[in-house]
Coordinates of C-alpha atoms and ligand atoms in Angstrom, one line a residue:
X1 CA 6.4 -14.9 19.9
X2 CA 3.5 -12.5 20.4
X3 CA 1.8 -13.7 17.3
X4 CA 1.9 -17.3 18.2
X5 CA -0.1 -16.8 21.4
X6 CA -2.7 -15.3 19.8
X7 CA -2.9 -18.5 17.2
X8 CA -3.6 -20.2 20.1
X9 CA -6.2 -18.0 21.4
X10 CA -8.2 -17.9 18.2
X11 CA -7.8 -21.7 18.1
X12 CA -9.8 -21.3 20.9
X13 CA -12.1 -19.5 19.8
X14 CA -12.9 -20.8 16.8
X15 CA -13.1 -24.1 18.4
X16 CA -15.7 -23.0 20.7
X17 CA -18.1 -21.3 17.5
X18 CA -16.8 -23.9 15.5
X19 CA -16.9 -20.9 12.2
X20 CA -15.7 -22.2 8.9
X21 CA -16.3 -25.8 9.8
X22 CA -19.6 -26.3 7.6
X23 CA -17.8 -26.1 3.9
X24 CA -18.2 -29.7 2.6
X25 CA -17.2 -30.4 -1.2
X26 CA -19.2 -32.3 -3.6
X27 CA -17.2 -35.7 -2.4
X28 CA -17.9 -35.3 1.0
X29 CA -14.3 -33.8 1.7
X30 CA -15.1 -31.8 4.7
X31 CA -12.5 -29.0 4.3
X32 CA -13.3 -27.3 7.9
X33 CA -12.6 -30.6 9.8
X34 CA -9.0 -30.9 7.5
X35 CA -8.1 -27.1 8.3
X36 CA -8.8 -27.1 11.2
X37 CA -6.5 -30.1 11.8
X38 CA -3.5 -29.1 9.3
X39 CA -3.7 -25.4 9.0
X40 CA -5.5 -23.7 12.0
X41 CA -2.2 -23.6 14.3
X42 CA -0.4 -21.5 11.7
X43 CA -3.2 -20.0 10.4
X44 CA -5.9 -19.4 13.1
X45 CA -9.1 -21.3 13.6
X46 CA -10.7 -18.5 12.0
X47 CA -8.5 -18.0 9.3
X48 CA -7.1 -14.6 10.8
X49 CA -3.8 -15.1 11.1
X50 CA -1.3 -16.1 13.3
X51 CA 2.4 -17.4 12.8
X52 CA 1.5 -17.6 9.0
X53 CA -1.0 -15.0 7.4
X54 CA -4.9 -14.6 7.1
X55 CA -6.4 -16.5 4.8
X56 CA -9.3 -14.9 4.2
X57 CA -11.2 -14.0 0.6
X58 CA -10.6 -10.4 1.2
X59 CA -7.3 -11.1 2.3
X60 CA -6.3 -13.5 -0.8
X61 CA -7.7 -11.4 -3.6
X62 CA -4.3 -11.1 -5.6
X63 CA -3.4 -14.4 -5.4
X64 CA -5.0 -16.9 -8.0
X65 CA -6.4 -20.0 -7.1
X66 CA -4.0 -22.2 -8.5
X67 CA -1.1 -20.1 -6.7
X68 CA -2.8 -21.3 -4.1
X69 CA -3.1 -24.8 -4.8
X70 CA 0.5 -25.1 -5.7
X71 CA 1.3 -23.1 -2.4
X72 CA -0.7 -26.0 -0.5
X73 CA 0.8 -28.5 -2.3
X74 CA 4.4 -28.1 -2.7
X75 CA 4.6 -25.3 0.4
X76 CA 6.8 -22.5 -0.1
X77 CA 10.4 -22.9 0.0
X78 CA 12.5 -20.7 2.7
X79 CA 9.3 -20.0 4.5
X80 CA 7.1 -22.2 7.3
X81 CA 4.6 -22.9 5.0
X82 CA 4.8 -26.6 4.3
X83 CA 3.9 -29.0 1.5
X84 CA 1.1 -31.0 2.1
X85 CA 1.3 -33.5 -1.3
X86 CA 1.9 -36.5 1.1
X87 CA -0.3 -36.0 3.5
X88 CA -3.4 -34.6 1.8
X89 CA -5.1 -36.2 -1.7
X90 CA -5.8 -33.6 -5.1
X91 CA -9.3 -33.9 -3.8
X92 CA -9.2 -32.3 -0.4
X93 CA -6.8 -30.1 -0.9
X94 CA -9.1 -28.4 -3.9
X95 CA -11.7 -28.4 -1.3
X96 CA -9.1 -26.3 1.2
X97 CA -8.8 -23.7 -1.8
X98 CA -12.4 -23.8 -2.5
X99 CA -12.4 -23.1 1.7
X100 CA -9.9 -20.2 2.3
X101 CA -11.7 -18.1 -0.5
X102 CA -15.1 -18.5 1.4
X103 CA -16.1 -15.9 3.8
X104 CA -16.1 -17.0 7.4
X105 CA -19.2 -16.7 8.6
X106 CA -19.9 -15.0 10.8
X107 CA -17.6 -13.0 10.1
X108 CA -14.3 -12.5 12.4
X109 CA -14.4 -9.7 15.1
X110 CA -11.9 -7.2 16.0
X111 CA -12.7 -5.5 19.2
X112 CA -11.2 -2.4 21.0
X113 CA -9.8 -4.9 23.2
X114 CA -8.6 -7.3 20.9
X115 CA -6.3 -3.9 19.6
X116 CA -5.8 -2.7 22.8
X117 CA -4.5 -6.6 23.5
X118 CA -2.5 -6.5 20.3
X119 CA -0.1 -3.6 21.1
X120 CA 3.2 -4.1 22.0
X121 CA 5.8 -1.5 23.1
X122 CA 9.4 -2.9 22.1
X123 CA 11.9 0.0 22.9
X124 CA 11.2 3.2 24.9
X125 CA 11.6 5.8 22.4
X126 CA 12.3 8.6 24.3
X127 CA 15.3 6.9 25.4
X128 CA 16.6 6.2 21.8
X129 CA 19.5 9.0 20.7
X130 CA 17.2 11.6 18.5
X131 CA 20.2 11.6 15.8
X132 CA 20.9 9.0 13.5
X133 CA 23.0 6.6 14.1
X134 CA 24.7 5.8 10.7
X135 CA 26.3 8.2 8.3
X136 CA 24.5 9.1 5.1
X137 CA 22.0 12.4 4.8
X138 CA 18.7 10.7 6.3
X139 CA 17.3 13.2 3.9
X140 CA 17.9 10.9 1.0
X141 CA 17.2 8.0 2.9
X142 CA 14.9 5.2 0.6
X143 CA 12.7 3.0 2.4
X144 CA 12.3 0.0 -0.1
X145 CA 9.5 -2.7 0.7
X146 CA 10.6 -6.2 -0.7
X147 CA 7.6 -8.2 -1.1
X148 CA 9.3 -11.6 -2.2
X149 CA 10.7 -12.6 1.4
X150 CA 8.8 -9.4 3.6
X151 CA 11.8 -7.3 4.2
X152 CA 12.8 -3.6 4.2
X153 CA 15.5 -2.2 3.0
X154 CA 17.2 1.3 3.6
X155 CA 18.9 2.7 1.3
X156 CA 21.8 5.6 1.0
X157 CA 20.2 7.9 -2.0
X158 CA 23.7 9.4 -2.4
X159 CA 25.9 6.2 -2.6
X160 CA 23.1 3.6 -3.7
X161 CA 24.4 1.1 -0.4
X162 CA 21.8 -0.5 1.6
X163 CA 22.4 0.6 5.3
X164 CA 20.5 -1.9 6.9
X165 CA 18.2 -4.4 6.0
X166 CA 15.2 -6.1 8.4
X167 CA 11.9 -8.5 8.5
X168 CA 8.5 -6.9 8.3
X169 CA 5.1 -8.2 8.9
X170 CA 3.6 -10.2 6.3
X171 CA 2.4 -8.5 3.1
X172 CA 2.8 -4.8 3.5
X173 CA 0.1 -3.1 2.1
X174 CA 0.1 0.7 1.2
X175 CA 3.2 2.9 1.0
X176 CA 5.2 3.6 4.5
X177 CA 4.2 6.8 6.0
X178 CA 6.9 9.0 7.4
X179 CA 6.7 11.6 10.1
X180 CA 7.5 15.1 9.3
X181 CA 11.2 15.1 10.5
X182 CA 11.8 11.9 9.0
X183 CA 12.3 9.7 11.9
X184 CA 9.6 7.6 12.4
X185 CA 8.1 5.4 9.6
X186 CA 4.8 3.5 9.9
X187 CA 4.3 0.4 8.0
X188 CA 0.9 -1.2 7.4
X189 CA 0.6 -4.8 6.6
X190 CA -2.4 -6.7 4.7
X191 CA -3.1 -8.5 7.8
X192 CA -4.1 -5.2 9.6
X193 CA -0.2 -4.9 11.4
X194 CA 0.9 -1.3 11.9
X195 CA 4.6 -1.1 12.9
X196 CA 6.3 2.0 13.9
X197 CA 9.9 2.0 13.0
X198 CA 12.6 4.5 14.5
X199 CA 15.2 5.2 11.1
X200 CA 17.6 6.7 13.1
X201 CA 18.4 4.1 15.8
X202 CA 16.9 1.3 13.0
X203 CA 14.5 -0.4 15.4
X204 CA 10.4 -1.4 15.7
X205 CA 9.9 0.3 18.6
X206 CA 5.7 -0.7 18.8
X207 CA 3.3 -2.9 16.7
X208 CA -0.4 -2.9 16.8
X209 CA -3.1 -4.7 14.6
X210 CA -5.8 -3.0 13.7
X211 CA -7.9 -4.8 12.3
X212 CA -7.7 -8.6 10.5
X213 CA -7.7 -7.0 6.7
X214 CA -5.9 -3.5 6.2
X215 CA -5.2 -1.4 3.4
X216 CA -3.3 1.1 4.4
X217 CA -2.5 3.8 7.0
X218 CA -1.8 7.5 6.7
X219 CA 0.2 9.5 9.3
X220 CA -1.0 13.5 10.2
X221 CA 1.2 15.7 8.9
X222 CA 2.3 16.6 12.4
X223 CA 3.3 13.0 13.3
X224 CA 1.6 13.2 16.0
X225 CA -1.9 10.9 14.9
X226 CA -2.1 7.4 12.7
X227 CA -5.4 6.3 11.2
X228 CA -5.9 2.9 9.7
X229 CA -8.5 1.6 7.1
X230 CA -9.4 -1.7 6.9
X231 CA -11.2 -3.5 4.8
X232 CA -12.4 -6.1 7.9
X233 CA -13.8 -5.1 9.8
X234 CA -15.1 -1.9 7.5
X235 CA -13.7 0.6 9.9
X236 CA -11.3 3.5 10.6
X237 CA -9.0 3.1 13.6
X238 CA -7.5 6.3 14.9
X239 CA -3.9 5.8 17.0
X240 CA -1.6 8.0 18.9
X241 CA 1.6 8.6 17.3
X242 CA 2.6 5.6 19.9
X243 CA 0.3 3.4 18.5
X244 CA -2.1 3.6 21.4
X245 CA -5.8 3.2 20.3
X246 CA -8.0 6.6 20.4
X247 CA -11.3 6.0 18.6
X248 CA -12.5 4.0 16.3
X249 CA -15.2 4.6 13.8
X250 CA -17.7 1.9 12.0
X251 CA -18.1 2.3 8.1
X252 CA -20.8 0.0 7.1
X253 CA -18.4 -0.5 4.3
X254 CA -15.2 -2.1 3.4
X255 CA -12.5 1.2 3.4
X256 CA -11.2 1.1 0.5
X257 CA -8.3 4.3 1.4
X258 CA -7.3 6.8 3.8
X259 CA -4.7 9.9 3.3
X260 CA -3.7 12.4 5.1
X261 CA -4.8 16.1 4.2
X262 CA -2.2 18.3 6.0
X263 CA -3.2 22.0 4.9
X264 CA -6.2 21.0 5.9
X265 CA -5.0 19.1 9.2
X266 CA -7.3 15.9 8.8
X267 CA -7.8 12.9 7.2
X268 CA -9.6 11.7 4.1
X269 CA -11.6 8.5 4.2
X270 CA -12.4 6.7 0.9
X271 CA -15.7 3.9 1.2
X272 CA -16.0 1.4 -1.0
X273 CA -19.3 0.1 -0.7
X274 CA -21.3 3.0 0.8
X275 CA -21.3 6.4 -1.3
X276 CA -19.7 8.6 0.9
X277 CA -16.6 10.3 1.6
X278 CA -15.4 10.8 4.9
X279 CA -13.5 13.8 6.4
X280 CA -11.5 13.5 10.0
X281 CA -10.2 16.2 11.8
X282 CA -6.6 14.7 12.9
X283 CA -7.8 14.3 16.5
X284 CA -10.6 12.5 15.7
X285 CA -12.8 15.4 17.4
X286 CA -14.4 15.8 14.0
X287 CA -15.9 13.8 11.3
X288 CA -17.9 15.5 8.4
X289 CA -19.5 13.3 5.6
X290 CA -20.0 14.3 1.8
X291 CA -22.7 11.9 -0.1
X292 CA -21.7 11.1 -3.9
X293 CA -23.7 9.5 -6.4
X294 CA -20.7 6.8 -6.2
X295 CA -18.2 5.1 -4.0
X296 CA -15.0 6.4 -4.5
X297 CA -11.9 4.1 -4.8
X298 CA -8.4 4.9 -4.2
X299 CA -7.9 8.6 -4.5
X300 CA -5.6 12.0 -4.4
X301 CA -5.2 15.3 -3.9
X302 CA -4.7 18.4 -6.0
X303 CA -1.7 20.6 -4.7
X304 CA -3.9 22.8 -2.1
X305 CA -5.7 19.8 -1.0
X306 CA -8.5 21.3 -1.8
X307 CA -10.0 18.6 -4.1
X308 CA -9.7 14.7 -3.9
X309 CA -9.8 13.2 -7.2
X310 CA -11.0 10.0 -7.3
X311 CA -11.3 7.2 -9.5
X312 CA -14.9 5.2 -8.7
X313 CA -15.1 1.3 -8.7
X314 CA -15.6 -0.8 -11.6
X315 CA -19.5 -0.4 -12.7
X316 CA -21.3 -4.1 -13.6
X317 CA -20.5 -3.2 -17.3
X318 CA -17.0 -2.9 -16.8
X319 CA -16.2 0.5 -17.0
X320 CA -15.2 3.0 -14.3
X321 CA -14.9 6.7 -14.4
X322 CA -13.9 9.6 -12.2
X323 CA -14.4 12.7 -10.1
X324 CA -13.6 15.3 -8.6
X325 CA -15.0 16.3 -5.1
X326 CA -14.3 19.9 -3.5
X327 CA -13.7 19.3 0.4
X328 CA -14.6 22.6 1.1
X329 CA -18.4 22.2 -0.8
X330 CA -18.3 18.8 0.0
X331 CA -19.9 17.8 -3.5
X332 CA -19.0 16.2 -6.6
X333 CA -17.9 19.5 -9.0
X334 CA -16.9 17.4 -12.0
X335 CA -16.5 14.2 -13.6
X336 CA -13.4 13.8 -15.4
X337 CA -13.2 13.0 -19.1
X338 CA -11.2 9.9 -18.2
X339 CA -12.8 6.1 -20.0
X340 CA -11.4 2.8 -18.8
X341 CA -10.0 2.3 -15.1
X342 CA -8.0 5.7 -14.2
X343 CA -5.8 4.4 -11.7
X344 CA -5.9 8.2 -9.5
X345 CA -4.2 6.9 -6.2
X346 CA -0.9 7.1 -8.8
X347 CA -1.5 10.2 -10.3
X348 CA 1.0 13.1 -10.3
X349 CA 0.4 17.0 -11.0
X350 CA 2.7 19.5 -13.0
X351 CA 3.1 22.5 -14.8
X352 CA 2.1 22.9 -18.6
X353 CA 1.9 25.6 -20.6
X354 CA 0.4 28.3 -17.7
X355 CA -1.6 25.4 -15.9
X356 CA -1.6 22.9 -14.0
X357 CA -2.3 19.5 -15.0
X358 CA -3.1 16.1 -13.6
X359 CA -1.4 12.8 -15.6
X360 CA -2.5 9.4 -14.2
X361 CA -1.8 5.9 -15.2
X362 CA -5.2 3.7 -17.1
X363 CA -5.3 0.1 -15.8
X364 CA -7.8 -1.1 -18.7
X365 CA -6.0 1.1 -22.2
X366 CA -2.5 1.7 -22.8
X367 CA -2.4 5.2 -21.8
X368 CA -1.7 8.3 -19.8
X369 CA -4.5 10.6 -19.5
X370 CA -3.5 14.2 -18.8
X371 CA -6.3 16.7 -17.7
X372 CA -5.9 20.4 -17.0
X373 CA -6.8 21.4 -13.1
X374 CA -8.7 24.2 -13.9
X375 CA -11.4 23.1 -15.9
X376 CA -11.2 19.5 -15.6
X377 CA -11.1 18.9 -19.4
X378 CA -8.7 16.2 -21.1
X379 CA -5.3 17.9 -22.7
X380 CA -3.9 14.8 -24.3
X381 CA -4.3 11.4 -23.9
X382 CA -0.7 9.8 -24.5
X383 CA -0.2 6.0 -25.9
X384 CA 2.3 3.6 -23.8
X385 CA 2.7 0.2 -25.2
X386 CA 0.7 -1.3 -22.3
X387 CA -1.6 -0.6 -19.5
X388 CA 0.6 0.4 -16.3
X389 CA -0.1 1.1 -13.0
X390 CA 2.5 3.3 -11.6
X391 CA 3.3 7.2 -13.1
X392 CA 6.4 8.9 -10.9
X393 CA 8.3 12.2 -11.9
X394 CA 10.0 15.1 -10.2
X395 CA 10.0 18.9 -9.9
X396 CA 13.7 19.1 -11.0
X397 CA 13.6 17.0 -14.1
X398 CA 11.3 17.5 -17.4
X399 CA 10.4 13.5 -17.5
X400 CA 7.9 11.7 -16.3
X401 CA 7.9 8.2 -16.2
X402 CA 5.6 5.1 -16.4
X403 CA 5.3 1.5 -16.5
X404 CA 3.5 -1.3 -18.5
X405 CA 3.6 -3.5 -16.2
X406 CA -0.2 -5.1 -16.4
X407 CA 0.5 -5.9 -20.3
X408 CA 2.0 -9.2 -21.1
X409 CA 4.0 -8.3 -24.0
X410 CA 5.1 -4.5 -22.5
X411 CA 5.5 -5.0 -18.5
X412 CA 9.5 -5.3 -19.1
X413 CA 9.2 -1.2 -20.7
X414 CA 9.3 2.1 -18.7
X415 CA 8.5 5.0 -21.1
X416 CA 9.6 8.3 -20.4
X417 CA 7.7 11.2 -21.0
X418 CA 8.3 14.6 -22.1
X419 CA 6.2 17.0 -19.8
X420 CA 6.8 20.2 -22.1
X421 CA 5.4 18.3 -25.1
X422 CA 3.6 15.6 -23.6
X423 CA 5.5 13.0 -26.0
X424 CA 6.8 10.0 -25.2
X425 CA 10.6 10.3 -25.9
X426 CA 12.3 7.5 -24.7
X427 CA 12.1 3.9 -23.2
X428 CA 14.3 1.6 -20.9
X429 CA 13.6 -2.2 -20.9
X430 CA 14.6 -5.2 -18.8
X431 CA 13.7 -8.2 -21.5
X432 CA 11.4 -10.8 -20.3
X433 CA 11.1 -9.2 -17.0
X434 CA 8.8 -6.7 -15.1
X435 CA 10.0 -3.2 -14.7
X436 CA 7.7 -1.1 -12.7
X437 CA 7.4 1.4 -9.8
X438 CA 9.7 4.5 -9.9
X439 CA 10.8 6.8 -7.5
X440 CA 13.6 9.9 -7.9
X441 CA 16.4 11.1 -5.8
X442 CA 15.7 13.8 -3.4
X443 CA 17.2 16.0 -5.8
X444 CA 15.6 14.4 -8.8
X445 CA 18.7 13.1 -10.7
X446 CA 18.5 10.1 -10.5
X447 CA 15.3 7.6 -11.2
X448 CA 15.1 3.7 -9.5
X449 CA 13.1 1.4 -10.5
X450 CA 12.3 -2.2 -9.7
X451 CA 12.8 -5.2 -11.3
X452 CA 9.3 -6.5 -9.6
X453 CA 10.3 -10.2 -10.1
X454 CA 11.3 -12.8 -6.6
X455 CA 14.7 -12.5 -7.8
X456 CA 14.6 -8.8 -8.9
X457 CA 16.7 -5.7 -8.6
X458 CA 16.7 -2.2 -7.9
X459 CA 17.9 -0.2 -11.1
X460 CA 19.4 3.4 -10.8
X461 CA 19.1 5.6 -14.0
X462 CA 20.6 8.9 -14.2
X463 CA 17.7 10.9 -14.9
X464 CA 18.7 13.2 -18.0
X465 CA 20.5 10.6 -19.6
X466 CA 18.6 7.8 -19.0
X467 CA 21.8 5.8 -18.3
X468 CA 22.1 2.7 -15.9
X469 CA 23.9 4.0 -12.9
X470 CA 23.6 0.6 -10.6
X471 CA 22.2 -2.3 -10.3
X472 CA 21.6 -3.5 -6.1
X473 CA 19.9 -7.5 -6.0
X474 CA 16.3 -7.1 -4.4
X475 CA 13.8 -9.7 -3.6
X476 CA 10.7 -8.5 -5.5
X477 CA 11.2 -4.4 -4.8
X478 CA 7.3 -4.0 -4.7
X479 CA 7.7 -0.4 -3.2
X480 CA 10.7 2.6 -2.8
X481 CA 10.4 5.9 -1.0
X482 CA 12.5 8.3 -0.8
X483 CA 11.9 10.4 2.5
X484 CA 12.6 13.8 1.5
X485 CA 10.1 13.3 -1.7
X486 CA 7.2 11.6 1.0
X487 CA 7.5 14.6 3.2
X488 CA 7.7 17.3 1.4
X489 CA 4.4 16.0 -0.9
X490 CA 6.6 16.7 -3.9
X491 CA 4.0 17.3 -6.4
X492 CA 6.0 14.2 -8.4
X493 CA 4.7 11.7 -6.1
X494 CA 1.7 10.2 -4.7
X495 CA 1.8 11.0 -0.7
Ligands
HEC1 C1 3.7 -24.4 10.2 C2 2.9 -23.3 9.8 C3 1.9 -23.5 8.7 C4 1.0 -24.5 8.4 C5 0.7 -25.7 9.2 C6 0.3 -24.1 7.2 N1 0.8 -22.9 6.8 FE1 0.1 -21.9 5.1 N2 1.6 -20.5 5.4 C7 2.4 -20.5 6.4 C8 3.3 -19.3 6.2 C9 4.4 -18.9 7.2 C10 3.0 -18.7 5.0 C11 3.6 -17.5 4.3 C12 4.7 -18.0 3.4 C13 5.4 -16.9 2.7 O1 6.2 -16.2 3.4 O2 5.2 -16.7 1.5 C14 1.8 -19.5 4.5 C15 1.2 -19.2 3.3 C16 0.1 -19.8 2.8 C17 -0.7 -19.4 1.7 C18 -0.4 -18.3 0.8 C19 -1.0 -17.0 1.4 C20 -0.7 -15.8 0.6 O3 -1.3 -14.7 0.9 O4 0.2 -15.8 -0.3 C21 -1.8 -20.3 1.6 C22 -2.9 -20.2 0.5 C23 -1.7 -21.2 2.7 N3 -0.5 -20.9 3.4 C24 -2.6 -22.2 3.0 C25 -2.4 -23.2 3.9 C26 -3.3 -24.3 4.1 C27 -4.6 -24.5 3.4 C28 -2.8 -25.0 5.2 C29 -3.3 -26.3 5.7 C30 -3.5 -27.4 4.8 C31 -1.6 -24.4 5.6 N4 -1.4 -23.3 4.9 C32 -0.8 -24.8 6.7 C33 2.5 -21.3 7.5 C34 1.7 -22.5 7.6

């Protein structure tokens, strides 16, 4: 395996700068010397990655330390990551936690030619038939990311049947990004892995990695160009549509986002550290720079693209707010009455009563702030029993409808939302469990959601009655996309 070789070769490296090695604990437990000994092989010397996956601060930010310590301990079951209570004491392996959420220092490099190096072509894709090769509209296809054992599912949107099912890379990261005809999908993993997948003959047909730490990837509107944004190194990394490097651009700044913009036939580039937004022409032949007074975090658009709409990071004091910043002016035009932590990147647009209105999730309140488009002034802000993350809804249906899912007592409610009235009407739950992230038929009559637990499910509801259709077994669904909704930027759906 390609991944294996290059364990090897950053064992070599790090072995000749020796990074990492310096962290000893309090009781003289050097950590360095014991990873390097029992984790480097799988992990790199560096802590990049190899057979098993980076583990690096950036990298490890959603999982809590003593997730971690268990993970050393008792290993994970069904995976290679082994248990290490009999061969390591409480004491070192605290020190190996303490280790793997320190920055290596200096930190890791990425070269053009460690890309370049990375590629790998595995099927000639001009030689695959350009029709699909099993029978169900690819139209409707859902592409279905199961975090708990790093598989993708596709699923028939008519008949609810999975049509195939296959590994990915470790820990995708960002939605899937389709090209325009619905062919190709391009995964991103948090480990910087981009994989281009052919739906129609269901096969990887090239892999790069970009970078060590990715967030996600956006494809041009014209499937012809893929940019990465990673968060290590802080860069932007522009591909071919065959996942051959092009360019490559330095942020100074950890990337926090990156979407494609197609009536405006470029990409926009979100910085977390450095206040700036960042403009690419597809090709990479242009790339035009708008100061703010603040970083911007994740992001979206308004229907002409004209606007990104932007939530910025969390201040010292807690709070966060955001704003709105016209491409074409490239300025800041208005702050948006939203308090809390809007969480914009899940935002959706619709019509209400002769305008157009913007409804996104709060991560800090229990609510839905809605905000008319034309003067950026808050309409309603609606009460859900919990903060959520996710808001999803659909030209052809008068719901929208979010989750709870960051509230302890509320993450097992969905609450569906009238978008005439702007009233909650109705709930579904799933006791106990989480129920989060949905996404709608290509026609919009029909909702899923996940059950985002290891042993979790996908749920179909009709969408005007609210009824469970189905119920399909899924390994923590973290993720659905339907194609049709993806590439035709319903306005339902983040894109
Ligand atoms: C034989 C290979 C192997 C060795 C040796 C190994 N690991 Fe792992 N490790 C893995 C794999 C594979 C995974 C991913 C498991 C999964 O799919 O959830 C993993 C996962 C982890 C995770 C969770 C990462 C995440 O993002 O969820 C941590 C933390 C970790 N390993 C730490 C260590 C430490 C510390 C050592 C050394 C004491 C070590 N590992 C040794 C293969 C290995």
């Amino acid at each position: 395996m390609k991944a294996l070789a290059w364990a090897w070769r950053l064992a070599l490296a790090g072995a000749l700068c020796a990074a990492g090695a310096e962290l000893a604990s309090a009781q003289g437990v050097d950590a360095g010397a014991l990873y390097q000994q029992h984790c480097a092989s799988c992990h790199g010397a560096q802590r990049t990655g190899g057979m098993g996956p980076a583990l690096l601060p950036e990298s490890l930010a959603r999982l809590r330390k003593p997730e971690a310590l268990k993970t050393i301990t008792q290993g994970r079951a069904a995976t290679q990551m082994p248990g290490f209570a009999d061969k390591l004491d409480a004491a070192q392996i605290q020190a190996l936690v303490g280790l793997v959420y320190t920055p290596v220092l200096p930190a890791p490099r990425w070269s053009d030619d460690d890309i370049r190096a990375s590629r790998e072509a595995m099927a000639d894709a001009a030689r695959l038939p350009a029709k699909p090769q099993w029978q169900a509209d690819p139209m409707n296809l859902f592409v279905v990311v199961e975090g708990g054992d790093h598989h993708v599912s596709l699923l028939d949107g008519d008949r609810f049947e999975v049509i195939h099912r296959f590994a990915s890379r470790y820990a995708l990261h960002g939605g899937p990004k389709f090209t325009p005809e619905g062919r190709w999908v391009y995964f991103g993993s948090r480990d910087g892995w981009i994989t281009k997948y052919d739906l129609w003959n269901l096969k990887v047909v090239a892999e790069v990695r970009a970078g060590l730490n990715m967030r996600n990837v956006a494809v041009s509107g014209d499937g012809r160009w893929v940019m990465a944004a990673n968060y290590l190194p802080g860069n932007v990394v522009l591909f071919d549509a065959d996942l051959k490097l092009v360019k490559r651009w330095d942020a100074g700044s950890r990337v926090s986002a990156v979407y494609d913009a197609t009536p405006r036939k470029s990409f926009v580039v979100a910085l977390k550290d450095v206040p700036e937004l960042w403009e690419l022409a597809w090709d990479g032949a242009s790339l035009r720079r708008t100061r703010l007074d603040e970083p911007l975090d994740d992001f979206f658009f308004d229907q002409s693209y004209r606007h990104a709409l932007g939530a910025t990071r969390e201040r010292a004091d807690g709070s966060a707010g955001a704003q709105v910043v016209d491409l074409e002016q490239q300025r800041k035009v208005a702050e948006l009455p939203i308090a809390g932590m809007p969480h914009l990147g899940s935002g959706i647009t619709f019509a209400w009563n002769g305008s157009t209105v913007l409804a996104s999730p709060n991560l800090k309140g229990g609510a839905i702030d809605v905000i008319d488009m034309k003067d950026w002034k808050a309409v309603k802000t609606i009460a859900t029993p919990g903060p959520g993350f996710f808001m999803r809804s659909h030209e052809a249906t008068p719901y929208a409808w979010t989750d709870s899912m960051m509230s302890p007592t509320a993450k097992d409610t969905l609450t569906i939302i009238d978008k005439r009235t702007l009233q909650p009407v109705a709930s579904v739950r799933e006791p106990g469990r989480t129920l989060a992230h949905i996404e709608f038929t290509k026609d919009g009559r029909y909702a899923l959601a996940s059950v985002w637990e290891d042993d979790g499910a996908l749920v179909v509801y009709d969408a005007a009655t609210l009824k469970e259709v189905k119920r399909l077994p899924m390994r923590k669904p973290v993720g659905k996309y339907n194609v049709w909704n993806k590439i035709t930027r319903s306005e339902g759906t983040s894109h």
